[in-house]
CSV table of C-alpha atoms in Angstrom, one decimal:
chain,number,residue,atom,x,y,z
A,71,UNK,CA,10.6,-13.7,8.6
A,72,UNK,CA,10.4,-15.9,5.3
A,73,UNK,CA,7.1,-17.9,4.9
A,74,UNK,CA,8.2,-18.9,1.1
A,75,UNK,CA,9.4,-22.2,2.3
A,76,UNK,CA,7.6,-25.6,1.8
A,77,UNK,CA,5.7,-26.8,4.9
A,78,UNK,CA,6.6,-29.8,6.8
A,79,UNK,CA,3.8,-32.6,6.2
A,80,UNK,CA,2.9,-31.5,9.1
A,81,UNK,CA,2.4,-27.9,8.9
A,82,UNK,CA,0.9,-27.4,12.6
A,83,UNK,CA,4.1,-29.1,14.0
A,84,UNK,CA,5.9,-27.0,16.9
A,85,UNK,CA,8.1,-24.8,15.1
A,86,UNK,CA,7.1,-24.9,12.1
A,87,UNK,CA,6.6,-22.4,10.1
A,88,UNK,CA,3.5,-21.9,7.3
A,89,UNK,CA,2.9,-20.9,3.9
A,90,UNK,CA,1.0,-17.4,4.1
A,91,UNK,CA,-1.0,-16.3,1.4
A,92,UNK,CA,-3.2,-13.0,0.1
A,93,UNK,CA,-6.6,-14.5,-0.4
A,94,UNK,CA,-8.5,-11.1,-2.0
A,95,UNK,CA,-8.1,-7.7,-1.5
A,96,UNK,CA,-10.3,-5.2,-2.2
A,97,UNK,CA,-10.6,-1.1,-1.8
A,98,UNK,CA,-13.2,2.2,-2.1
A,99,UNK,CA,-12.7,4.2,-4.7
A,100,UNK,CA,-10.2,6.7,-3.7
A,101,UNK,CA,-11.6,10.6,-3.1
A,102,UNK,CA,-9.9,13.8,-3.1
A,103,UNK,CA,-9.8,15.1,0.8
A,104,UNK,CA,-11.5,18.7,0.6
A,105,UNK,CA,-15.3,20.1,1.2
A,106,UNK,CA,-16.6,18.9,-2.0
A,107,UNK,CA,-14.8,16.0,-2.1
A,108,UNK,CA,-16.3,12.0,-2.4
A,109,UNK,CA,-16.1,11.3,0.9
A,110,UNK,CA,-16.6,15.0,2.3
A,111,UNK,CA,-20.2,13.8,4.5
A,112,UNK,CA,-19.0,10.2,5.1
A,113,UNK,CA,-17.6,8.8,8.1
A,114,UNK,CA,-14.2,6.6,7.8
A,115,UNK,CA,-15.0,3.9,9.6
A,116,UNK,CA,-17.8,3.2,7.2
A,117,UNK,CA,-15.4,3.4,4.5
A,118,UNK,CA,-13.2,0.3,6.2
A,119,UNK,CA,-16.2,-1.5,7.5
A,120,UNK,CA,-17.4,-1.5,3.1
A,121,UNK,CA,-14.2,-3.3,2.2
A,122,UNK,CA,-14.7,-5.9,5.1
A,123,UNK,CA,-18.3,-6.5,4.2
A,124,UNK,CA,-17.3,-7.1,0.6
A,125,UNK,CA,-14.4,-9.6,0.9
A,126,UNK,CA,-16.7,-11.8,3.2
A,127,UNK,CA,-19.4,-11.2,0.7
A,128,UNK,CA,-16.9,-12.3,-2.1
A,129,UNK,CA,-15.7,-15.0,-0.2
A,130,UNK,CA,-19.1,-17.0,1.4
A,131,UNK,CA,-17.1,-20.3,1.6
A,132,UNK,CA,-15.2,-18.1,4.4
A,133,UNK,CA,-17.1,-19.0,7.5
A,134,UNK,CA,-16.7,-15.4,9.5
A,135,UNK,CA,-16.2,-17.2,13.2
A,136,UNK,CA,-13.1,-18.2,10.9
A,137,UNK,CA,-11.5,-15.4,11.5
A,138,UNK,CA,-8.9,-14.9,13.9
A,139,UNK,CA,-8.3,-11.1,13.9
A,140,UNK,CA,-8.9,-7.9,12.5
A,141,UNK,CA,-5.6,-5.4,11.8
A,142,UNK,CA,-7.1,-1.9,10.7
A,143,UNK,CA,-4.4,0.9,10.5
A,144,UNK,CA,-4.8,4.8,10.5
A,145,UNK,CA,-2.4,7.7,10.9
A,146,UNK,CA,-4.6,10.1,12.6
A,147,UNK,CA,-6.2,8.0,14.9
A,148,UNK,CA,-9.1,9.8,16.3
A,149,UNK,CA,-12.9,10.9,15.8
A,150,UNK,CA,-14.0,8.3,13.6
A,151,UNK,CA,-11.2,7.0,13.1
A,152,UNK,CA,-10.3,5.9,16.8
A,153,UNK,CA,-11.3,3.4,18.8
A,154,UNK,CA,-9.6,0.8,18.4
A,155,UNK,CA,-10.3,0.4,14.6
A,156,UNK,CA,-10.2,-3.3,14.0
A,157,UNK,CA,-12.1,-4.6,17.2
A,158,UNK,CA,-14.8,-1.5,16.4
A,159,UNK,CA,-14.8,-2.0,12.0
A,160,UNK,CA,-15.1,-6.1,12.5
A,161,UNK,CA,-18.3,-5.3,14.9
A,162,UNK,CA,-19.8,-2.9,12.2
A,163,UNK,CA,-19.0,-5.6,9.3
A,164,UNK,CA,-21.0,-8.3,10.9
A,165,UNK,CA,-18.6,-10.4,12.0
A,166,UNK,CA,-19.2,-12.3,15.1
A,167,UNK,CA,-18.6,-10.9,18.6
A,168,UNK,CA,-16.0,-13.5,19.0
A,169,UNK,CA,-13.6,-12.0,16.7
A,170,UNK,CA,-11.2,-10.0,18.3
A,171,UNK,CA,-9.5,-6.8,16.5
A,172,UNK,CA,-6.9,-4.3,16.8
A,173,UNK,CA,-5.2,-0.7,15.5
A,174,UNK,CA,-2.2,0.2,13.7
A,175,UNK,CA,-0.4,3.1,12.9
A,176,UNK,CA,3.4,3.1,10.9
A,177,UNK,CA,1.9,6.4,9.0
A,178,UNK,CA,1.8,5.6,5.3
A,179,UNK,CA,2.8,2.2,6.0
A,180,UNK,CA,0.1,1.3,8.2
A,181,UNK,CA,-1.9,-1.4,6.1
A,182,UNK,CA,1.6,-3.2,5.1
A,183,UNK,CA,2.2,-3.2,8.8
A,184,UNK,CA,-1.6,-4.6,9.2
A,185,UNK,CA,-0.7,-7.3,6.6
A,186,UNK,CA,2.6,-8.2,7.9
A,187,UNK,CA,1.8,-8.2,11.7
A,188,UNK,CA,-0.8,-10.7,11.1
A,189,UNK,CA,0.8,-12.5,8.6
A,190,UNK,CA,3.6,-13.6,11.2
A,191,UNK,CA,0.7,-14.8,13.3
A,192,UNK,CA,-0.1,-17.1,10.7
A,193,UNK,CA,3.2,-17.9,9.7
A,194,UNK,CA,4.0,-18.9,13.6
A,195,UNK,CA,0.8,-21.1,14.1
A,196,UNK,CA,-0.9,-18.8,16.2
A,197,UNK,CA,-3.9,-17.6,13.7
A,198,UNK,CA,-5.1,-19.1,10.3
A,199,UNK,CA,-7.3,-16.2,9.0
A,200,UNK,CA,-7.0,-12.8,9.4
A,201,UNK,CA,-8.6,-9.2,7.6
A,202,UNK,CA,-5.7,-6.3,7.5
A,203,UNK,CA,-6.2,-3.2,5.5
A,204,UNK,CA,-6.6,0.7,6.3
A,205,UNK,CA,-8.5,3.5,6.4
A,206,UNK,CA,-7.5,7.6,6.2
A,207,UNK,CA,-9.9,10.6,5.7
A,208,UNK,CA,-7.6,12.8,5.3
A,209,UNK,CA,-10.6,15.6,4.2
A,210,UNK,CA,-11.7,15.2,7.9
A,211,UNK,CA,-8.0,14.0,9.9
A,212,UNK,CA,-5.3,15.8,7.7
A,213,UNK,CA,-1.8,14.5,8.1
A,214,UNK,CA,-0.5,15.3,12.0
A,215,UNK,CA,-3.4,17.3,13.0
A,216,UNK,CA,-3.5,17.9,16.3
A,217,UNK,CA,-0.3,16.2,17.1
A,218,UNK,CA,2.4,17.3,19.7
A,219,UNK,CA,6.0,16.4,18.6
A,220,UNK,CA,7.9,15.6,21.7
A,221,UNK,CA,10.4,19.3,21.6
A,222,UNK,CA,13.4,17.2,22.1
A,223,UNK,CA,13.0,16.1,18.2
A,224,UNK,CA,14.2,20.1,17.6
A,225,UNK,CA,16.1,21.2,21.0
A,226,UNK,CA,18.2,17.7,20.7
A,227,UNK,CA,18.5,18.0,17.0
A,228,UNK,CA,17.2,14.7,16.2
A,229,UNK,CA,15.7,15.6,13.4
A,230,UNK,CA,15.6,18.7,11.0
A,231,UNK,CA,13.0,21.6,11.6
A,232,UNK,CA,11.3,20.9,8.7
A,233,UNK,CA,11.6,16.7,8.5
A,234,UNK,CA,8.0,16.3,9.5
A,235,UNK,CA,7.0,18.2,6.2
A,236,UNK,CA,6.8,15.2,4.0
A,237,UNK,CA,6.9,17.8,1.0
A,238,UNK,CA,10.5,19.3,2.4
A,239,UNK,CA,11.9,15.7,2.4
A,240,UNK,CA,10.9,15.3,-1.5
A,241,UNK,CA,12.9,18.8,-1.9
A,242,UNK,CA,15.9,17.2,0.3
A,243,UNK,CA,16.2,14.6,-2.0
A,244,UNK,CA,16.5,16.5,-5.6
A,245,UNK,CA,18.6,18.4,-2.9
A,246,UNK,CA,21.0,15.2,-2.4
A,247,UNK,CA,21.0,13.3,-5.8
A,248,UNK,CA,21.3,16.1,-8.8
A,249,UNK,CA,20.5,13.6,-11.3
A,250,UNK,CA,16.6,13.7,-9.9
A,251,UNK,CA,16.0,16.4,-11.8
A,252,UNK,CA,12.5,17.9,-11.8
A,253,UNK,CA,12.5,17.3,-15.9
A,254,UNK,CA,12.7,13.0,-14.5
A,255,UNK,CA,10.1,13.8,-12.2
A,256,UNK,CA,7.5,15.8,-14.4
A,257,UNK,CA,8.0,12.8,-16.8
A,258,UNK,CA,7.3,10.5,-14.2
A,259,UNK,CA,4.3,12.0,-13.0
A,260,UNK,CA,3.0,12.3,-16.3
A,261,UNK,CA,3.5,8.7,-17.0
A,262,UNK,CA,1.9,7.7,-13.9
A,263,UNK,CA,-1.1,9.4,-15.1
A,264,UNK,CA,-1.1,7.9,-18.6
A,265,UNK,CA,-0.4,4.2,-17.4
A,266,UNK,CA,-3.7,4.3,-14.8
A,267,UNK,CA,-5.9,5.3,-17.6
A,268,UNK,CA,-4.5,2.4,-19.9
A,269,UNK,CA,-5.3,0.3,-17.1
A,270,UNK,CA,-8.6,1.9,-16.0
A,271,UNK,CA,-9.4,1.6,-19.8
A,272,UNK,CA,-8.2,-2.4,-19.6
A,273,UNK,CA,-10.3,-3.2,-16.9
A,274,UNK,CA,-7.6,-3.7,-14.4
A,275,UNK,CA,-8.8,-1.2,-12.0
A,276,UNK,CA,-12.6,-1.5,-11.3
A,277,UNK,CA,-12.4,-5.4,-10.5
A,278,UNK,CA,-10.7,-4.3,-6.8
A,279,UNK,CA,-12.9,-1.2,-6.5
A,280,UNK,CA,-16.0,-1.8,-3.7
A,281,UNK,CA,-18.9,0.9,-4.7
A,282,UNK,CA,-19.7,3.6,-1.8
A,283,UNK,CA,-23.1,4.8,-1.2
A,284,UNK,CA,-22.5,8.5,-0.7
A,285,UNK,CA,-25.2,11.5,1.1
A,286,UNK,CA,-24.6,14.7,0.3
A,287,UNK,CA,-27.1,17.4,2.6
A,288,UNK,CA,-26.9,19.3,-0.8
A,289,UNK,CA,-26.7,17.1,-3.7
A,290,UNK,CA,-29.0,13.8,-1.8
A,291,UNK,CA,-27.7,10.2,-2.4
A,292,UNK,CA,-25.1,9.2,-4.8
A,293,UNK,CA,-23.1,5.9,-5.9
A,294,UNK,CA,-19.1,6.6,-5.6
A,295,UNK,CA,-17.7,3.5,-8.7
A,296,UNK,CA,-14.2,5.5,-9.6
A,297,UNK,CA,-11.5,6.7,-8.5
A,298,UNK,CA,-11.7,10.8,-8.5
A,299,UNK,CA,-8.0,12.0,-8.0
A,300,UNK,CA,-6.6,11.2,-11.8
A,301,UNK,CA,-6.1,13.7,-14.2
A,302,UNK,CA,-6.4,12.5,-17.3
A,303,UNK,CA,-4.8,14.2,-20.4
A,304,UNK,CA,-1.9,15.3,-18.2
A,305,UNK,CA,1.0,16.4,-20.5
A,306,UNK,CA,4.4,17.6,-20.1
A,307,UNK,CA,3.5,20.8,-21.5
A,308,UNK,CA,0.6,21.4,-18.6
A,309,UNK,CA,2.6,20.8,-15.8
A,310,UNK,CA,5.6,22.7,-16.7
A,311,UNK,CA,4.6,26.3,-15.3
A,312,UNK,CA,3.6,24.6,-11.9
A,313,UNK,CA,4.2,26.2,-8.8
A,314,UNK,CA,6.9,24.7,-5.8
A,315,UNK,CA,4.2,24.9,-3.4
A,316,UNK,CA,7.0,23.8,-0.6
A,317,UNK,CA,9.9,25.5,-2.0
A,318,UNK,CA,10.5,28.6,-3.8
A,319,UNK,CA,12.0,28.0,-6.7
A,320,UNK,CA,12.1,24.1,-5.9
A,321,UNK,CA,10.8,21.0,-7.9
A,322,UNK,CA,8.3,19.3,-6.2
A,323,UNK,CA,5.2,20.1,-7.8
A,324,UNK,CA,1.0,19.2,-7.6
A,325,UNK,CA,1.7,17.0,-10.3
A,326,UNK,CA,5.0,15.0,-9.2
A,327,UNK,CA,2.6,14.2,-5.8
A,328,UNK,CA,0.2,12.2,-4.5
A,329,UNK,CA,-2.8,14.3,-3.8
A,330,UNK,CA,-4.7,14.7,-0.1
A,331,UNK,CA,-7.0,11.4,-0.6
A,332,UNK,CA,-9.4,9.9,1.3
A,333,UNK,CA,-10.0,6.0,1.5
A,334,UNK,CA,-9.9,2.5,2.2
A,335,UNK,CA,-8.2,-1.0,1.7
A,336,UNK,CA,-8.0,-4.5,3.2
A,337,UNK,CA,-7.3,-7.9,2.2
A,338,UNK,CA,-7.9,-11.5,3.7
A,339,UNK,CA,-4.7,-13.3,4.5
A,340,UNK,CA,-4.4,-17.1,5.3
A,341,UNK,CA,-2.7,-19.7,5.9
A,342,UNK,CA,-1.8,-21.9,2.5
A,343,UNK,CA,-3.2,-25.0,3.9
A,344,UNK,CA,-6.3,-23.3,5.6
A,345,UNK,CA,-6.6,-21.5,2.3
A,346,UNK,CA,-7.0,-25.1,0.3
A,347,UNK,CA,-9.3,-26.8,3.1
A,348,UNK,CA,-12.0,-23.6,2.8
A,349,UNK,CA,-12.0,-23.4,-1.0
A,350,UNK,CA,-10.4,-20.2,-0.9
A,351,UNK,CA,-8.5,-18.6,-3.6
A,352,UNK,CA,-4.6,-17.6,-3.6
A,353,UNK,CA,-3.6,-14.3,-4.8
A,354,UNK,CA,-0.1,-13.9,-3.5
A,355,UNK,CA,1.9,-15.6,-1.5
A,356,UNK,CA,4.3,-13.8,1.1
A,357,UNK,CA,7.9,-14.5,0.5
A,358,UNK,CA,9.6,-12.2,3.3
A,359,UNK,CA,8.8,-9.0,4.6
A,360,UNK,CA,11.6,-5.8,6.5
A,361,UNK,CA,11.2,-2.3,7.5
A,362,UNK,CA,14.0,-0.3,7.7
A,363,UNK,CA,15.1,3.1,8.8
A,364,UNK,CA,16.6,6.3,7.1
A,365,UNK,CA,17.4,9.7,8.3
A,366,UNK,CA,13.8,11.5,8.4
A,367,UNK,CA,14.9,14.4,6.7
A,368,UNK,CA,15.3,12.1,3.2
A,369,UNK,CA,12.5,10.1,4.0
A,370,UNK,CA,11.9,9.2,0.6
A,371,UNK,CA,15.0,6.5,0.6
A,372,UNK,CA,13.4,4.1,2.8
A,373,UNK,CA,11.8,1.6,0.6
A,374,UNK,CA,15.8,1.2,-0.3
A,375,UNK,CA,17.4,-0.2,2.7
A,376,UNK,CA,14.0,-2.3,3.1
A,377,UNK,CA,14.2,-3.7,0.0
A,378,UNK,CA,17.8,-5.0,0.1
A,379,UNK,CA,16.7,-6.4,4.0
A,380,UNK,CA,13.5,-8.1,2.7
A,381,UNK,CA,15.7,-9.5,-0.5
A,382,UNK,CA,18.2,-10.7,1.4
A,383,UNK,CA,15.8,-12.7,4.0
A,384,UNK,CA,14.2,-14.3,0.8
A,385,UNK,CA,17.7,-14.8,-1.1
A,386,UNK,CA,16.8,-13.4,-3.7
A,387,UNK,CA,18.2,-10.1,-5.7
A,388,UNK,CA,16.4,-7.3,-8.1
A,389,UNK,CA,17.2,-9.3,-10.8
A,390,UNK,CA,14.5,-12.3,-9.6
A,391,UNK,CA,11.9,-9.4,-9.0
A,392,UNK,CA,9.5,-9.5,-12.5
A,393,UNK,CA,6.7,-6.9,-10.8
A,394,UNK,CA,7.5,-3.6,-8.6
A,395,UNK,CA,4.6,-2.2,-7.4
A,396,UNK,CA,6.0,1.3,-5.0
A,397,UNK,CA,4.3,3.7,-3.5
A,398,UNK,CA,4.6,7.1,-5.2
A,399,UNK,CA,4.7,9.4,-2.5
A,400,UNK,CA,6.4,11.7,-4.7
A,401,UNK,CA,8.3,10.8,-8.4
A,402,UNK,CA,11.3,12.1,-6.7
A,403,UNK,CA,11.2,9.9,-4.1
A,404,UNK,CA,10.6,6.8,-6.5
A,405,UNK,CA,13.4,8.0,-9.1
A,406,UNK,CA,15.6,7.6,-6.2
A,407,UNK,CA,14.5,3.8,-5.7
A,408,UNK,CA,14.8,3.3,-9.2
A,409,UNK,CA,18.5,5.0,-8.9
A,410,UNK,CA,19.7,2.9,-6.4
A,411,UNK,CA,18.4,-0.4,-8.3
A,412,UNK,CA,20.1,0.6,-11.8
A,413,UNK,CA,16.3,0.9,-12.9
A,414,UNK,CA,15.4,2.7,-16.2
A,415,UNK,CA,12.7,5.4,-15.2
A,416,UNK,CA,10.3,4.0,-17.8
A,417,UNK,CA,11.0,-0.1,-16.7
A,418,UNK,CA,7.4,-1.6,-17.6
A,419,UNK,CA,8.2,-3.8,-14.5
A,420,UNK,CA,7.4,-0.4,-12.1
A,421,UNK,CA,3.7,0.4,-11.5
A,422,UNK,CA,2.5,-0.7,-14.6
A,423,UNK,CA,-0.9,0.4,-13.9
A,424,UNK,CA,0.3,4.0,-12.5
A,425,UNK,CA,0.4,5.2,-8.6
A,426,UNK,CA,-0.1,7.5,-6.2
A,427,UNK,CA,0.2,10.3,-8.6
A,428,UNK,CA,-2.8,9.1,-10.7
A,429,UNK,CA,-5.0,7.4,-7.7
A,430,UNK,CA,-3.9,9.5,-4.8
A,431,UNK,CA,-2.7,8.0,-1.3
A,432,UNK,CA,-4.9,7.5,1.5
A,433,UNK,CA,-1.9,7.0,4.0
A,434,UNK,CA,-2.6,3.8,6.3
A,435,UNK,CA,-4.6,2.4,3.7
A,436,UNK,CA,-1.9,2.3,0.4
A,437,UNK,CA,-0.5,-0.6,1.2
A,438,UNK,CA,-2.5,-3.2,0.6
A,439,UNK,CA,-4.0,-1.0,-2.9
A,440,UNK,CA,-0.2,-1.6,-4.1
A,441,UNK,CA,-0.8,-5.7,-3.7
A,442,UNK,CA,-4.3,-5.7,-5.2
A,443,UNK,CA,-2.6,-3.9,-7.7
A,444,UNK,CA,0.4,-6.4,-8.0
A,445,UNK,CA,-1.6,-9.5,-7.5
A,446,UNK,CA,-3.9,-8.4,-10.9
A,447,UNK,CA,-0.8,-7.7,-12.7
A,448,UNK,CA,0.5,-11.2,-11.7
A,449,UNK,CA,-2.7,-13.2,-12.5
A,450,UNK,CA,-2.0,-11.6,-15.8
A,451,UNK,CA,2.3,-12.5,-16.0
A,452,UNK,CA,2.5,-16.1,-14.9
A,453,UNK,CA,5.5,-16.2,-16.5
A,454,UNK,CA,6.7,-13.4,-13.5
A,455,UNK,CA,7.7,-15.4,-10.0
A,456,UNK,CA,8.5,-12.8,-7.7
A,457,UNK,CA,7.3,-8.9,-7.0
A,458,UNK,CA,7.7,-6.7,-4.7
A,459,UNK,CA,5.5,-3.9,-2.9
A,460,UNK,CA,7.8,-1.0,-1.4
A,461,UNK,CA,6.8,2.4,0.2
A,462,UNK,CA,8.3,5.4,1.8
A,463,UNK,CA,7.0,6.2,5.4
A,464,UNK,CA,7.0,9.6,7.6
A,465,UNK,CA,9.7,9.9,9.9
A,466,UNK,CA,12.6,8.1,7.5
A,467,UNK,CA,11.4,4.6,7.3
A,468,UNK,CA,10.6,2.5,4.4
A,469,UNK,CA,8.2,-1.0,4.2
A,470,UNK,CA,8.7,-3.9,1.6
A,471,UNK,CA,7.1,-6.7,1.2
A,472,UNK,CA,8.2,-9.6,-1.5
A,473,UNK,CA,5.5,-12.1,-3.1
A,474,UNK,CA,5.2,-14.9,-5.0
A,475,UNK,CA,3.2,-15.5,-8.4
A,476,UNK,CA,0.9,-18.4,-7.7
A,477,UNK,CA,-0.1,-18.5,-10.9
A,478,UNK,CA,4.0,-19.0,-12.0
A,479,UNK,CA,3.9,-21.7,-14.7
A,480,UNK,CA,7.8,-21.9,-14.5
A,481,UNK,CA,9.7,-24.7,-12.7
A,482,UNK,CA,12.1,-25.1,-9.9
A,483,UNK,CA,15.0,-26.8,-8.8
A,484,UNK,CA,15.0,-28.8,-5.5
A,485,UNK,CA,17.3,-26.2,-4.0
A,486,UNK,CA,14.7,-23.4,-4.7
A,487,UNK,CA,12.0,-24.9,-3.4
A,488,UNK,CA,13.7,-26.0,0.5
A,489,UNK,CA,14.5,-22.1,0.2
């Protein structure tokens, strides 16, 4: 679906389709998921229901009977983090009883999936204002727990015996393209680290970041402000004696992934004109959107065949694309993106302000952290139109989503704008 397209005077017109636009979007700080951990004695939902509470405090011109639904995504979704985790988050947030909400789950891809989802809504007529984000604990839910893959998967050979370890897949690719060499990826990861704390150091981080009350039984009350996966002062040097945790002798190292991370994200999307008639602010505004699917043993390559599909839809190529904000599930899997793009490893156009490497990944909830990201980047490059935000998802799938700058001081010809 493309929603880039100028709106009939009469945008509620049968048929017509809407301008949709990222109002804000905000996030916790990200924590690392183990006993000692940020978020090691605080409940999930709580974590979601803090990024709600603080868009609508950000935004008080944004009457809350306003909006039309809540889209909160997990991968593991149980214990606190079950329920139906829109309808029970929006409840917990304050918003009225008359706002209806829902769950999601596309695994690492569940927020983008949130945002998407309801951004069609709006797009179609059927909503104006929506919340989307996404929540993972993955210190108390880790990755699959509990989860009973249908035997078929192995007796049917639909997949490879080890396709569900997202690690193995990283191995696969170096596996399948010998020029994503672990030397690439150690430099990648490295970089990742490097360009966080430039940014962190610029301010571009902590404007998104929604402060967490913490209790510890041991250490009493505390104030979570930053993120606590990065390593700064990561060199090439340090990580080079690394262990292969999932391979002997492989590449895929601590430091070329995202680490186990607990936390949360969500955004307010809108319709353009409903946007303008409550005062709101426009961060982004959606282009086209595609999912696509991969063999789940290389899971990695999704955000590939995504990314042409979601291109395509908007008629637009790499070339257009000023901004590339991707998921770094793993440098390999991101070298491979860059790869099949004829992009330099170092293009100042790809996470900018770092990754996954550096902030960690919190599954469901990456997705919209990789718009906040890219809609702070374009607020600062008005002379950038278009970005993208791309990600690798479990089970060989990949998720892209292509925005517009409106802050673009550029112009356009006739022909662009009845795109």
């Amino acid at each position: 679906m493309t929603t880039s397209a100028r709106p009939p005077a009469d945008a509620r017109a049968p048929g017509a389709v809407r301008r949709v636009v990222m109002v804000d979007a905000v996030r916790t700080p990200f924590g690392r998921a183990r006993k000692d951990g940020l978020y090691a004695h605080t409940r999930a939902d709580d974590l979601a229901v803090k990024t709600v509470r603080e868009l609508l405090r950000r935004h008080p011109q944004l009457p809350p009977e306003r909006v039309d639904d809540v889209a909160l995504a997990a991968t593991t979704q149980q214990g606190d983090q079950g329920l139906t985790l829109g309808r029970t988050v929006a409840m917990l947030a304050g918003l009225p009883a008359s706002v209806p909400g829902f769950a999601i789950d596309r695994m690492c891809a569940g927020a983008m999936t949130a945002v998407t989802t309801t951004a069609a809504a709006i797009g179609v007529g059927a909503q104006d204002v929506t919340v989307a984000g996404g929540v993972e604990h993955m210190g108390r839910h880790p990755m699959g727990f509990d989860a009973e893959p249908n035997p078929r998967f192995l007796a049917e050979r639909l997949v490879a015996p080890d396709a569900l370890n997202m690690g193995v897949t990283a191995e696969n690719l170096h596996d399948r393209f010998p020029a994503l060499t672990r030397a690439r990826a150690d430099a990648y990861g490295v970089r990742s680290q490097e360009r966080y704390a430039r940014a962190l150091a610029a301010g571009a981080i902590t404007p998104d970041l929604v402060p967490v009350a913490l209790r510890d039984p041991e250490r009493g009350w505390g104030l979570a402000t930053a993120d606590e996966p990065p390593r700064p002062g990561t060199t090439l040097e340090s990580v080079a004696g690394l262990p292969t945790p999932f391979r002997p002798g492989g590449r895929v190292t601590a430091a070329t992934s995202a680490p186990l991370t607990d936390g949360a994200a969500a955004c307010v999307l809108a319709a353009e004109d409903v946007a303008a008639e409550l005062g709101l602010p426009v961060r982004l505004r959606m282009v086209s959107f595609a999912y696509a699917g991969v063999d789940p043993d290389v899971m990695g390559l999704g955000p590939v065949p995504a990314t042409h599909k979601a291109l395509d839809r908007a008629g637009l190529t790499m070339d257009d694309i000023g901004l590339v904000e991707i998921n770094e599930a793993f440098a390999v899997q991101v070298l491979s993106f860059l790869d099949a793009f004829g992009i330099d490893d170092e293009d100042p156009r790809v996470n900018p302000y770092g990754g996954a490497i550096a902030v960690g990944h919190p599954l469901a909830s990456s997705g919209v952290r990789l718009m906040a990201q890219l809609a702070r980047q374009m607020a600062e490059r008005p002379d950038v139109r278009y970005g993208l935000t791309t990600m690798c998802v479990g089970l060989g799938q990949g998720g892209t989503v292509v925005w517009e700058n409106p802050h673009w001081t550029g112009t356009t010809t006739r022909e662009e704008d009845a795109r």
